[in-house]
Amino acid sequence: MKKILVTGGSGFLGSHLCDRLIARGDDVLCVDNFFTGSKKNIVHLMGHPNFELMRHDVTFPLYVEVEQIFNLACPASPVHYQYDPVQTTKTSVHGAINMLGLAKRVNARILQASTSEVYGDPEIHPQPESYWGKVNPIGIRSCYDEGKRCAETLFFDYFRQHQLDIKVVRIFNTYGPRMHPNDGRVVSNFIVQALRGDDITIYGDGSQTRSFCYVDDLIDAFLAMMDTEKGFTGPVNTGNPGEFSMLELAELVLKLTGSKSRLVFKELPSDDPKQRKPDISLAREKLGWEPKVALEDGLKETISYFKHTLAL
């Protein structure tokens, strides 16, 4: 049994991670300020003797005794991270400083949940970890993109300066049960609109692409990365290299829901990347990991979840 801290532990990814850690017998401290996380995501764990929930904002220091830290705290959808962009940057930067400080004090291994957004609107396709990115530092998405880039900087400076045991993963689009229905991410948007019979909103002409990783596959990657040998820091791309256009995704959601919703095209938001696909060669080599769940199978599970959640 390990004592493990999960920041952002009641969120979409964090709650699935808590489930897996508890299932394998670890002692889990779940920390969240509930800005985007929900107690509904972890209520089934509340009575478990190995699970503890703490309301706390990572922009403030935390003093606990743990052996490992998964730092997931940060709003991850444009709707939420643009709502309070200053706080989003603080969560990434001050949160990283505070969690790295904690890891240094207690000599814990710490994993940073970074993002494919560090690549911005990429000029290289697919994106390898060696690519430095093309990011607008003053745009409406910069609070998240640059916040996460700065967090990576801090992690690697703590590694070089203090020999801290760090792990960094770069998460590409992930979907599955417990996504927030109003988070503005494309999978949840399309599914909720289709189930309600509303118009499905496609920004741009629908040709822009994303790669969609099912949540169970991503959690496998987190656990594999945390268990790699000391000194292997990453960053490692974690995502599904299958590439789909927005139009293809919309048509698949319509097929799986049986919805009669119409497709409606709107102007592409500022700084929205035109394509995104991970090169996962490093994950295959170092983690022995690659995603297993096909998009159609993952969407069926996600649609079932939203049907239940929305009572449709």
Tab-separated table of N, CA, C and O in Angstrom, residues 177-287:
chain	number	residue	atom	x	y	z
A	177	PRO	N	-16.973	8.398	-19.516
A	177	PRO	CA	-17.910	8.706	-18.437
A	177	PRO	C	-17.306	9.684	-17.431
A	177	PRO	O	-16.096	9.684	-17.202
A	178	ARG	N	-18.171	10.509	-16.865
A	178	ARG	CA	-17.852	11.557	-15.875
A	178	ARG	C	-17.334	12.843	-16.497
A	178	ARG	O	-16.956	13.766	-15.775
A	179	MET	N	-17.303	12.935	-17.823
A	179	MET	CA	-17.063	14.252	-18.426
A	179	MET	C	-18.192	15.180	-17.989
A	179	MET	O	-19.342	14.749	-17.815
A	180	HIS	N	-17.881	16.450	-17.827
A	180	HIS	CA	-18.902	17.436	-17.477
A	180	HIS	C	-19.760	17.715	-18.714
A	180	HIS	O	-19.231	17.977	-19.788
A	181	PRO	N	-21.092	17.650	-18.592
A	181	PRO	CA	-21.943	17.839	-19.777
A	181	PRO	C	-21.829	19.220	-20.413
A	181	PRO	O	-22.130	19.385	-21.594
A	182	ASN	N	-21.377	20.210	-19.635
A	182	ASN	CA	-21.289	21.581	-20.156
A	182	ASN	C	-19.855	22.082	-20.225
A	182	ASN	O	-19.614	23.279	-20.101
A	183	ASP	N	-18.906	21.174	-20.432
A	183	ASP	CA	-17.510	21.619	-20.397
A	183	ASP	C	-17.016	22.186	-21.724
A	183	ASP	O	-15.905	22.679	-21.817
A	184	GLY	N	-17.846	22.091	-22.768
A	184	GLY	CA	-17.478	22.687	-24.046
A	184	GLY	C	-16.528	21.858	-24.872
A	184	GLY	O	-16.130	22.261	-25.959
A	185	ARG	N	-16.141	20.683	-24.393
A	185	ARG	CA	-15.266	19.812	-25.180
A	185	ARG	C	-16.095	19.099	-26.243
A	185	ARG	O	-17.271	18.824	-26.065
A	186	VAL	N	-15.436	18.781	-27.333
A	186	VAL	CA	-16.183	18.374	-28.522
A	186	VAL	C	-16.963	17.076	-28.317
A	186	VAL	O	-18.116	16.969	-28.758
A	187	VAL	N	-16.396	16.095	-27.649
A	187	VAL	CA	-17.112	14.817	-27.470
A	187	VAL	C	-18.362	15.010	-26.631
A	187	VAL	O	-19.455	14.578	-27.015
A	188	SER	N	-18.226	15.675	-25.487
A	188	SER	CA	-19.398	15.893	-24.630
A	188	SER	C	-20.403	16.817	-25.316
A	188	SER	O	-21.624	16.588	-25.234
A	189	ASN	N	-19.917	17.843	-26.005
A	189	ASN	CA	-20.816	18.743	-26.747
A	189	ASN	C	-21.678	17.965	-27.736
A	189	ASN	O	-22.902	18.088	-27.751
A	190	PHE	N	-21.029	17.187	-28.594
A	190	PHE	CA	-21.743	16.464	-29.647
A	190	PHE	C	-22.736	15.464	-29.063
A	190	PHE	O	-23.877	15.353	-29.526
A	191	ILE	N	-22.313	14.734	-28.032
A	191	ILE	CA	-23.196	13.719	-27.447
A	191	ILE	C	-24.409	14.366	-26.789
A	191	ILE	O	-25.554	13.936	-27.005
A	192	VAL	N	-24.180	15.399	-25.984
A	192	VAL	CA	-25.296	16.059	-25.292
A	192	VAL	C	-26.260	16.688	-26.298
A	192	VAL	O	-27.487	16.567	-26.167
A	193	GLN	N	-25.720	17.356	-27.314
A	193	GLN	CA	-26.576	17.965	-28.336
A	193	GLN	C	-27.379	16.904	-29.078
A	193	GLN	O	-28.581	17.068	-29.315
A	194	ALA	N	-26.734	15.780	-29.418
A	194	ALA	CA	-27.425	14.709	-30.144
A	194	ALA	C	-28.530	14.090	-29.290
A	194	ALA	O	-29.643	13.848	-29.770
A	195	LEU	N	-28.242	13.843	-28.025
A	195	LEU	CA	-29.234	13.210	-27.147
A	195	LEU	C	-30.435	14.121	-26.892
A	195	LEU	O	-31.565	13.649	-26.731
A	196	ARG	N	-30.179	15.418	-26.887
A	196	ARG	CA	-31.277	16.369	-26.643
A	196	ARG	C	-32.006	16.744	-27.934
A	196	ARG	O	-33.012	17.457	-27.887
A	197	GLY	N	-31.459	16.303	-29.070
A	197	GLY	CA	-32.073	16.658	-30.346
A	197	GLY	C	-31.767	18.069	-30.790
A	197	GLY	O	-32.406	18.608	-31.701
A	198	ASP	N	-30.766	18.700	-30.138
A	198	ASP	CA	-30.367	20.055	-30.523
A	198	ASP	C	-29.461	19.993	-31.757
A	198	ASP	O	-28.931	18.932	-32.104
A	199	ASP	N	-29.276	21.145	-32.405
A	199	ASP	CA	-28.309	21.221	-33.496
A	199	ASP	C	-26.919	20.862	-32.979
A	199	ASP	O	-26.540	21.258	-31.863
A	200	ILE	N	-26.158	20.124	-33.774
A	200	ILE	CA	-24.768	19.819	-33.418
A	200	ILE	C	-23.878	20.915	-33.992
A	200	ILE	O	-23.865	21.160	-35.196
A	201	THR	N	-23.175	21.589	-33.098
A	201	THR	CA	-22.378	22.756	-33.469
A	201	THR	C	-20.973	22.340	-33.867
A	201	THR	O	-20.212	21.805	-33.055
A	202	ILE	N	-20.620	22.597	-35.114
A	202	ILE	CA	-19.272	22.333	-35.613
A	202	ILE	C	-18.612	23.680	-35.909
A	202	ILE	O	-19.160	24.503	-36.635
A	203	TYR	N	-17.450	23.894	-35.300
A	203	TYR	CA	-16.734	25.147	-35.532
A	203	TYR	C	-15.791	24.987	-36.715
A	203	TYR	O	-15.114	23.969	-36.846
A	204	GLY	N	-15.772	25.976	-37.612
A	204	GLY	CA	-15.010	25.869	-38.851
A	204	GLY	C	-15.778	24.999	-39.839
A	204	GLY	O	-16.995	24.846	-39.748
A	205	ASP	N	-15.036	24.374	-40.764
A	205	ASP	CA	-15.705	23.546	-41.774
A	205	ASP	C	-15.750	22.073	-41.395
A	205	ASP	O	-16.207	21.228	-42.170
A	206	GLY	N	-15.265	21.763	-40.173
A	206	GLY	CA	-15.306	20.385	-39.698
A	206	GLY	C	-14.125	19.547	-40.136
A	206	GLY	O	-14.049	18.356	-39.834
A	207	SER	N	-13.168	20.163	-40.845
A	207	SER	CA	-12.018	19.397	-41.336
A	207	SER	C	-10.892	19.309	-40.305
A	207	SER	O	-9.979	18.487	-40.448
A	208	GLN	N	-10.937	20.169	-39.258
A	208	GLN	CA	-9.882	20.104	-38.249
A	208	GLN	C	-9.954	18.758	-37.521
A	208	GLN	O	-11.034	18.205	-37.328
A	209	THR	N	-8.806	18.224	-37.129
A	209	THR	CA	-8.749	16.866	-36.586
A	209	THR	C	-8.313	16.854	-35.120
A	209	THR	O	-7.634	17.761	-34.649
A	210	ARG	N	-8.733	15.786	-34.446
A	210	ARG	CA	-8.287	15.488	-33.091
A	210	ARG	C	-8.097	13.981	-32.978
A	210	ARG	O	-8.593	13.209	-33.794
A	211	SER	N	-7.387	13.585	-31.929
A	211	SER	CA	-7.201	12.172	-31.623
A	211	SER	C	-7.823	11.927	-30.257
A	211	SER	O	-7.524	12.647	-29.302
A	212	PHE	N	-8.671	10.922	-30.153
A	212	PHE	CA	-9.500	10.737	-28.958
A	212	PHE	C	-9.102	9.464	-28.216
A	212	PHE	O	-9.171	8.367	-28.755
A	213	CYS	N	-8.700	9.636	-26.952
A	213	CYS	CA	-8.266	8.526	-26.117
A	213	CYS	C	-9.320	8.253	-25.044
A	213	CYS	O	-9.749	9.179	-24.346
A	214	TYR	N	-9.730	6.992	-24.911
A	214	TYR	CA	-10.712	6.639	-23.889
A	214	TYR	C	-10.045	6.687	-22.519
A	214	TYR	O	-8.875	6.344	-22.349
A	215	VAL	N	-10.805	7.105	-21.511
A	215	VAL	CA	-10.250	7.399	-20.192
A	215	VAL	C	-9.543	6.195	-19.568
A	215	VAL	O	-8.490	6.358	-18.933
A	216	ASP	N	-10.070	4.993	-19.737
A	216	ASP	CA	-9.428	3.811	-19.137
A	216	ASP	C	-8.014	3.616	-19.678
A	216	ASP	O	-7.092	3.255	-18.925
A	217	ASP	N	-7.839	3.856	-20.974
A	217	ASP	CA	-6.505	3.746	-21.582
A	217	ASP	C	-5.557	4.783	-20.989
A	217	ASP	O	-4.390	4.496	-20.714
A	218	LEU	N	-6.063	5.995	-20.799
A	218	LEU	CA	-5.204	7.057	-20.274
A	218	LEU	C	-4.741	6.743	-18.855
A	218	LEU	O	-3.569	6.959	-18.513
A	219	ILE	N	-5.645	6.237	-18.020
A	219	ILE	CA	-5.267	5.905	-16.644
A	219	ILE	C	-4.211	4.807	-16.637
A	219	ILE	O	-3.283	4.819	-15.816
A	220	ASP	N	-4.310	3.844	-17.565
A	220	ASP	CA	-3.252	2.840	-17.717
A	220	ASP	C	-1.899	3.511	-17.936
A	220	ASP	O	-0.883	3.100	-17.363
A	221	ALA	N	-1.883	4.542	-18.777
A	221	ALA	CA	-0.636	5.252	-19.084
A	221	ALA	C	-0.108	5.986	-17.848
A	221	ALA	O	1.108	5.984	-17.587
A	222	PHE	N	-0.996	6.637	-17.090
A	222	PHE	CA	-0.580	7.317	-15.849
A	222	PHE	C	0.138	6.337	-14.915
A	222	PHE	O	1.216	6.632	-14.390
A	223	LEU	N	-0.501	5.188	-14.685
A	223	LEU	CA	0.050	4.219	-13.736
A	223	LEU	C	1.367	3.639	-14.245
A	223	LEU	O	2.311	3.456	-13.467
A	224	ALA	N	1.434	3.376	-15.549
A	224	ALA	CA	2.675	2.854	-16.125
A	224	ALA	C	3.796	3.879	-16.013
A	224	ALA	O	4.948	3.535	-15.697
A	225	MET	N	3.487	5.150	-16.254
A	225	MET	CA	4.502	6.202	-16.174
A	225	MET	C	5.005	6.369	-14.743
A	225	MET	O	6.207	6.507	-14.502
A	226	MET	N	4.083	6.339	-13.789
A	226	MET	CA	4.487	6.506	-12.387
A	226	MET	C	5.405	5.369	-11.937
A	226	MET	O	6.239	5.557	-11.044
A	227	ASP	N	5.289	4.210	-12.579
A	227	ASP	CA	6.085	3.052	-12.179
A	227	ASP	C	7.390	2.896	-12.958
A	227	ASP	O	8.102	1.900	-12.761
A	228	THR	N	7.714	3.828	-13.847
A	228	THR	CA	8.979	3.720	-14.590
A	228	THR	C	10.163	3.981	-13.662
A	228	THR	O	10.014	4.521	-12.560
A	229	GLU	N	11.349	3.616	-14.135
A	229	GLU	CA	12.549	3.729	-13.306
A	229	GLU	C	12.851	5.193	-12.984
A	229	GLU	O	12.520	6.097	-13.748
A	230	LYS	N	13.498	5.404	-11.844
A	230	LYS	CA	13.901	6.753	-11.451
A	230	LYS	C	14.878	7.299	-12.473
A	230	LYS	O	15.757	6.584	-12.957
A	231	GLY	N	14.709	8.565	-12.838
A	231	GLY	CA	15.578	9.186	-13.832
A	231	GLY	C	14.918	9.318	-15.182
A	231	GLY	O	15.325	10.151	-15.987
A	232	PHE	N	13.904	8.471	-15.428
A	232	PHE	CA	13.129	8.665	-16.655
A	232	PHE	C	12.014	9.649	-16.337
A	232	PHE	O	11.072	9.341	-15.607
A	233	THR	N	12.123	10.837	-16.888
A	233	THR	CA	11.228	11.933	-16.524
A	233	THR	C	10.097	12.155	-17.525
A	233	THR	O	9.084	12.753	-17.205
A	234	GLY	N	10.291	11.690	-18.770
A	234	GLY	CA	9.418	12.149	-19.834
A	234	GLY	C	9.945	13.487	-20.331
A	234	GLY	O	11.124	13.815	-20.120
A	235	PRO	N	9.107	14.326	-20.947
A	235	PRO	CA	7.669	14.134	-21.115
A	235	PRO	C	7.334	12.999	-22.085
A	235	PRO	O	8.107	12.697	-22.991
A	236	VAL	N	6.157	12.396	-21.857
A	236	VAL	CA	5.668	11.316	-22.704
A	236	VAL	C	4.268	11.660	-23.200
A	236	VAL	O	3.389	12.009	-22.392
A	237	ASN	N	4.075	11.565	-24.497
A	237	ASN	CA	2.733	11.758	-25.062
A	237	ASN	C	1.831	10.595	-24.670
A	237	ASN	O	2.203	9.433	-24.827
A	238	THR	N	0.649	10.913	-24.161
A	238	THR	CA	-0.349	9.886	-23.848
A	238	THR	C	-1.635	10.258	-24.571
A	238	THR	O	-2.276	11.255	-24.256
A	239	GLY	N	-1.970	9.465	-25.557
A	239	GLY	CA	-3.163	9.736	-26.353
A	239	GLY	C	-3.327	8.653	-27.391
A	239	GLY	O	-2.473	7.782	-27.546
A	240	ASN	N	-4.434	8.691	-28.097
A	240	ASN	CA	-4.711	7.705	-29.135
A	240	ASN	C	-4.314	8.292	-30.487
A	240	ASN	O	-4.813	9.361	-30.860
A	241	PRO	N	-3.426	7.625	-31.235
A	241	PRO	CA	-2.981	8.190	-32.518
A	241	PRO	C	-4.018	8.100	-33.632
A	241	PRO	O	-3.780	8.612	-34.728
A	242	GLY	N	-5.163	7.456	-33.370
A	242	GLY	CA	-6.235	7.475	-34.371
A	242	GLY	C	-6.718	8.901	-34.575
A	242	GLY	O	-6.996	9.607	-33.604
A	243	GLU	N	-6.799	9.355	-35.806
A	243	GLU	CA	-7.106	10.764	-36.095
A	243	GLU	C	-8.451	10.872	-36.805
A	243	GLU	O	-8.710	10.159	-37.775
A	244	PHE	N	-9.312	11.753	-36.275
A	244	PHE	CA	-10.658	11.922	-36.831
A	244	PHE	C	-10.964	13.404	-37.004
A	244	PHE	O	-10.612	14.223	-36.153
A	245	SER	N	-11.636	13.739	-38.095
A	245	SER	CA	-12.090	15.122	-38.274
A	245	SER	C	-13.329	15.344	-37.411
A	245	SER	O	-14.009	14.392	-36.995
A	246	MET	N	-13.633	16.603	-37.176
A	246	MET	CA	-14.824	16.943	-36.401
A	246	MET	C	-16.094	16.450	-37.090
A	246	MET	O	-17.046	16.016	-36.447
A	247	LEU	N	-16.067	16.492	-38.403
A	247	LEU	CA	-17.215	16.015	-39.178
A	247	LEU	C	-17.398	14.504	-39.002
A	247	LEU	O	-18.524	14.019	-38.819
A	248	GLU	N	-16.300	13.763	-39.042
A	248	GLU	CA	-16.374	12.306	-38.836
A	248	GLU	C	-16.904	11.987	-37.447
A	248	GLU	O	-17.726	11.074	-37.274
A	249	LEU	N	-16.424	12.731	-36.439
A	249	LEU	CA	-16.890	12.502	-35.067
A	249	LEU	C	-18.384	12.777	-34.951
A	249	LEU	O	-19.131	11.990	-34.355
A	250	ALA	N	-18.825	13.893	-35.515
A	250	ALA	CA	-20.244	14.253	-35.444
A	250	ALA	C	-21.118	13.181	-36.090
A	250	ALA	O	-22.164	12.789	-35.540
A	251	GLU	N	-20.695	12.687	-37.239
A	251	GLU	CA	-21.482	11.670	-37.944
A	251	GLU	C	-21.527	10.357	-37.176
A	251	GLU	O	-22.550	9.668	-37.147
A	252	LEU	N	-20.423	10.020	-36.496
A	252	LEU	CA	-20.394	8.800	-35.695
A	252	LEU	C	-21.308	8.934	-34.472
A	252	LEU	O	-22.032	7.990	-34.122
A	253	VAL	N	-21.291	10.096	-33.837
A	253	VAL	CA	-22.182	10.328	-32.687
A	253	VAL	C	-23.647	10.247	-33.121
A	253	VAL	O	-24.486	9.647	-32.436
A	254	LEU	N	-23.974	10.836	-34.276
A	254	LEU	CA	-25.356	10.749	-34.789
A	254	LEU	C	-25.763	9.300	-35.020
A	254	LEU	O	-26.875	8.883	-34.678
A	255	LYS	N	-24.855	8.530	-35.578
A	255	LYS	CA	-25.147	7.113	-35.855
A	255	LYS	C	-25.387	6.336	-34.562
A	255	LYS	O	-26.358	5.573	-34.447
A	256	LEU	N	-24.528	6.546	-33.575
A	256	LEU	CA	-24.612	5.766	-32.331
A	256	LEU	C	-25.780	6.182	-31.442
A	256	LEU	O	-26.278	5.386	-30.654
A	257	THR	N	-26.200	7.439	-31.538
A	257	THR	CA	-27.332	7.913	-30.724
A	257	THR	C	-28.664	7.755	-31.447
A	257	THR	O	-29.721	7.819	-30.822
A	258	GLY	N	-28.608	7.582	-32.786
A	258	GLY	CA	-29.851	7.540	-33.564
A	258	GLY	C	-30.542	8.892	-33.605
A	258	GLY	O	-31.747	8.988	-33.861
A	259	SER	N	-29.761	9.957	-33.370
A	259	SER	CA	-30.335	11.302	-33.288
A	259	SER	C	-30.641	11.871	-34.680
A	259	SER	O	-29.997	11.521	-35.666
A	260	LYS	N	-31.636	12.754	-34.717
A	260	LYS	CA	-31.999	13.451	-35.959
A	260	LYS	C	-31.458	14.881	-35.961
A	260	LYS	O	-31.889	15.724	-36.757
A	261	SER	N	-30.524	15.165	-35.052
A	261	SER	CA	-29.968	16.519	-34.959
A	261	SER	C	-29.327	16.946	-36.279
A	261	SER	O	-28.771	16.133	-37.010
A	262	ARG	N	-29.414	18.261	-36.557
A	262	ARG	CA	-28.785	18.825	-37.753
A	262	ARG	C	-27.367	19.281	-37.423
A	262	ARG	O	-27.077	19.632	-36.280
A	263	LEU	N	-26.503	19.273	-38.428
A	263	LEU	CA	-25.158	19.821	-38.271
A	263	LEU	C	-25.185	21.297	-38.621
A	263	LEU	O	-25.673	21.684	-39.686
A	264	VAL	N	-24.672	22.132	-37.711
A	264	VAL	CA	-24.638	23.577	-37.920
A	264	VAL	C	-23.192	24.042	-37.808
A	264	VAL	O	-22.483	23.688	-36.863
A	265	PHE	N	-22.740	24.830	-38.785
A	265	PHE	CA	-21.342	25.257	-38.827
A	265	PHE	C	-21.215	26.704	-38.346
A	265	PHE	O	-21.973	27.575	-38.763
A	266	LYS	N	-20.237	26.930	-37.448
A	266	LYS	CA	-20.003	28.275	-36.904
A	266	LYS	C	-18.526	28.629	-37.050
A	266	LYS	O	-17.688	27.768	-37.340
A	267	GLU	N	-18.227	29.901	-36.816
A	267	GLU	CA	-16.857	30.396	-36.992
A	267	GLU	C	-15.900	29.722	-36.018
A	267	GLU	O	-16.224	29.509	-34.844
A	268	LEU	N	-14.697	29.381	-36.496
A	268	LEU	CA	-13.679	28.731	-35.676
A	268	LEU	C	-13.161	29.712	-34.622
A	268	LEU	O	-12.825	30.853	-34.941
A	269	PRO	N	-13.097	29.300	-33.335
A	269	PRO	CA	-12.587	30.198	-32.292
A	269	PRO	C	-11.112	30.547	-32.493
A	269	PRO	O	-10.371	29.823	-33.173
A	270	SER	N	-10.693	31.617	-31.861
A	270	SER	CA	-9.308	32.083	-31.962
A	270	SER	C	-8.332	31.045	-31.405
A	270	SER	O	-8.564	30.453	-30.348
A	271	ASP	N	-7.239	30.832	-32.121
A	271	ASP	CA	-6.128	29.959	-31.704
A	271	ASP	C	-6.526	28.486	-31.597
A	271	ASP	O	-5.823	27.695	-30.964
A	272	ASP	N	-7.646	28.093	-32.186
A	272	ASP	CA	-8.057	26.692	-32.151
A	272	ASP	C	-7.149	25.886	-33.087
A	272	ASP	O	-7.066	26.193	-34.279
A	273	PRO	N	-6.449	24.853	-32.580
A	273	PRO	CA	-5.530	24.103	-33.445
A	273	PRO	C	-6.264	23.385	-34.579
A	273	PRO	O	-7.366	22.861	-34.379
A	274	LYS	N	-5.645	23.355	-35.744
A	274	LYS	CA	-6.283	22.731	-36.912
A	274	LYS	C	-6.098	21.226	-36.925
A	274	LYS	O	-6.878	20.507	-37.548
A	275	GLN	N	-5.055	20.751	-36.275
A	275	GLN	CA	-4.848	19.299	-36.215
A	275	GLN	C	-4.096	18.939	-34.943
A	275	GLN	O	-3.340	19.738	-34.405
A	276	ARG	N	-4.345	17.730	-34.476
A	276	ARG	CA	-3.703	17.274	-33.239
A	276	ARG	C	-3.651	15.763	-33.267
A	276	ARG	O	-4.676	15.101	-33.400
A	277	LYS	N	-2.435	15.212	-33.197
A	277	LYS	CA	-2.269	13.757	-33.207
A	277	LYS	C	-0.947	13.426	-32.518
A	277	LYS	O	0.091	13.971	-32.893
A	278	PRO	N	-0.969	12.526	-31.534
A	278	PRO	CA	0.282	12.230	-30.828
A	278	PRO	C	1.142	11.208	-31.552
A	278	PRO	O	0.644	10.246	-32.137
A	279	ASP	N	2.441	11.418	-31.493
A	279	ASP	CA	3.399	10.367	-31.808
A	279	ASP	C	3.642	9.643	-30.478
A	279	ASP	O	4.172	10.233	-29.531
A	280	ILE	N	3.219	8.375	-30.378
A	280	ILE	CA	3.331	7.662	-29.096
A	280	ILE	C	4.459	6.624	-29.096
A	280	ILE	O	4.444	5.679	-28.299
A	281	SER	N	5.439	6.827	-29.963
A	281	SER	CA	6.576	5.891	-30.028
A	281	SER	C	7.258	5.741	-28.666
A	281	SER	O	7.629	4.631	-28.253
A	282	LEU	N	7.440	6.860	-27.959
A	282	LEU	CA	8.127	6.826	-26.660
A	282	LEU	C	7.300	6.072	-25.625
A	282	LEU	O	7.840	5.304	-24.820
A	283	ALA	N	5.980	6.279	-25.638
A	283	ALA	CA	5.107	5.567	-24.698
A	283	ALA	C	5.148	4.063	-24.951
A	283	ALA	O	5.160	3.257	-24.013
A	284	ARG	N	5.169	3.689	-26.225
A	284	ARG	CA	5.269	2.254	-26.555
A	284	ARG	C	6.591	1.669	-26.034
A	284	ARG	O	6.624	0.574	-25.465
A	285	GLU	N	7.677	2.432	-26.234
A	285	GLU	CA	9.003	1.939	-25.857
A	285	GLU	C	9.202	1.895	-24.350
A	285	GLU	O	9.656	0.889	-23.793
A	286	LYS	N	8.878	2.995	-23.667
A	286	LYS	CA	9.204	3.134	-22.237
A	286	LYS	C	8.117	2.614	-21.302
A	286	LYS	O	8.399	2.174	-20.187
A	287	LEU	N	6.861	2.700	-21.732
A	287	LEU	CA	5.754	2.292	-20.855
A	287	LEU	C	5.150	0.958	-21.272
A	287	LEU	O	4.346	0.390	-20.540
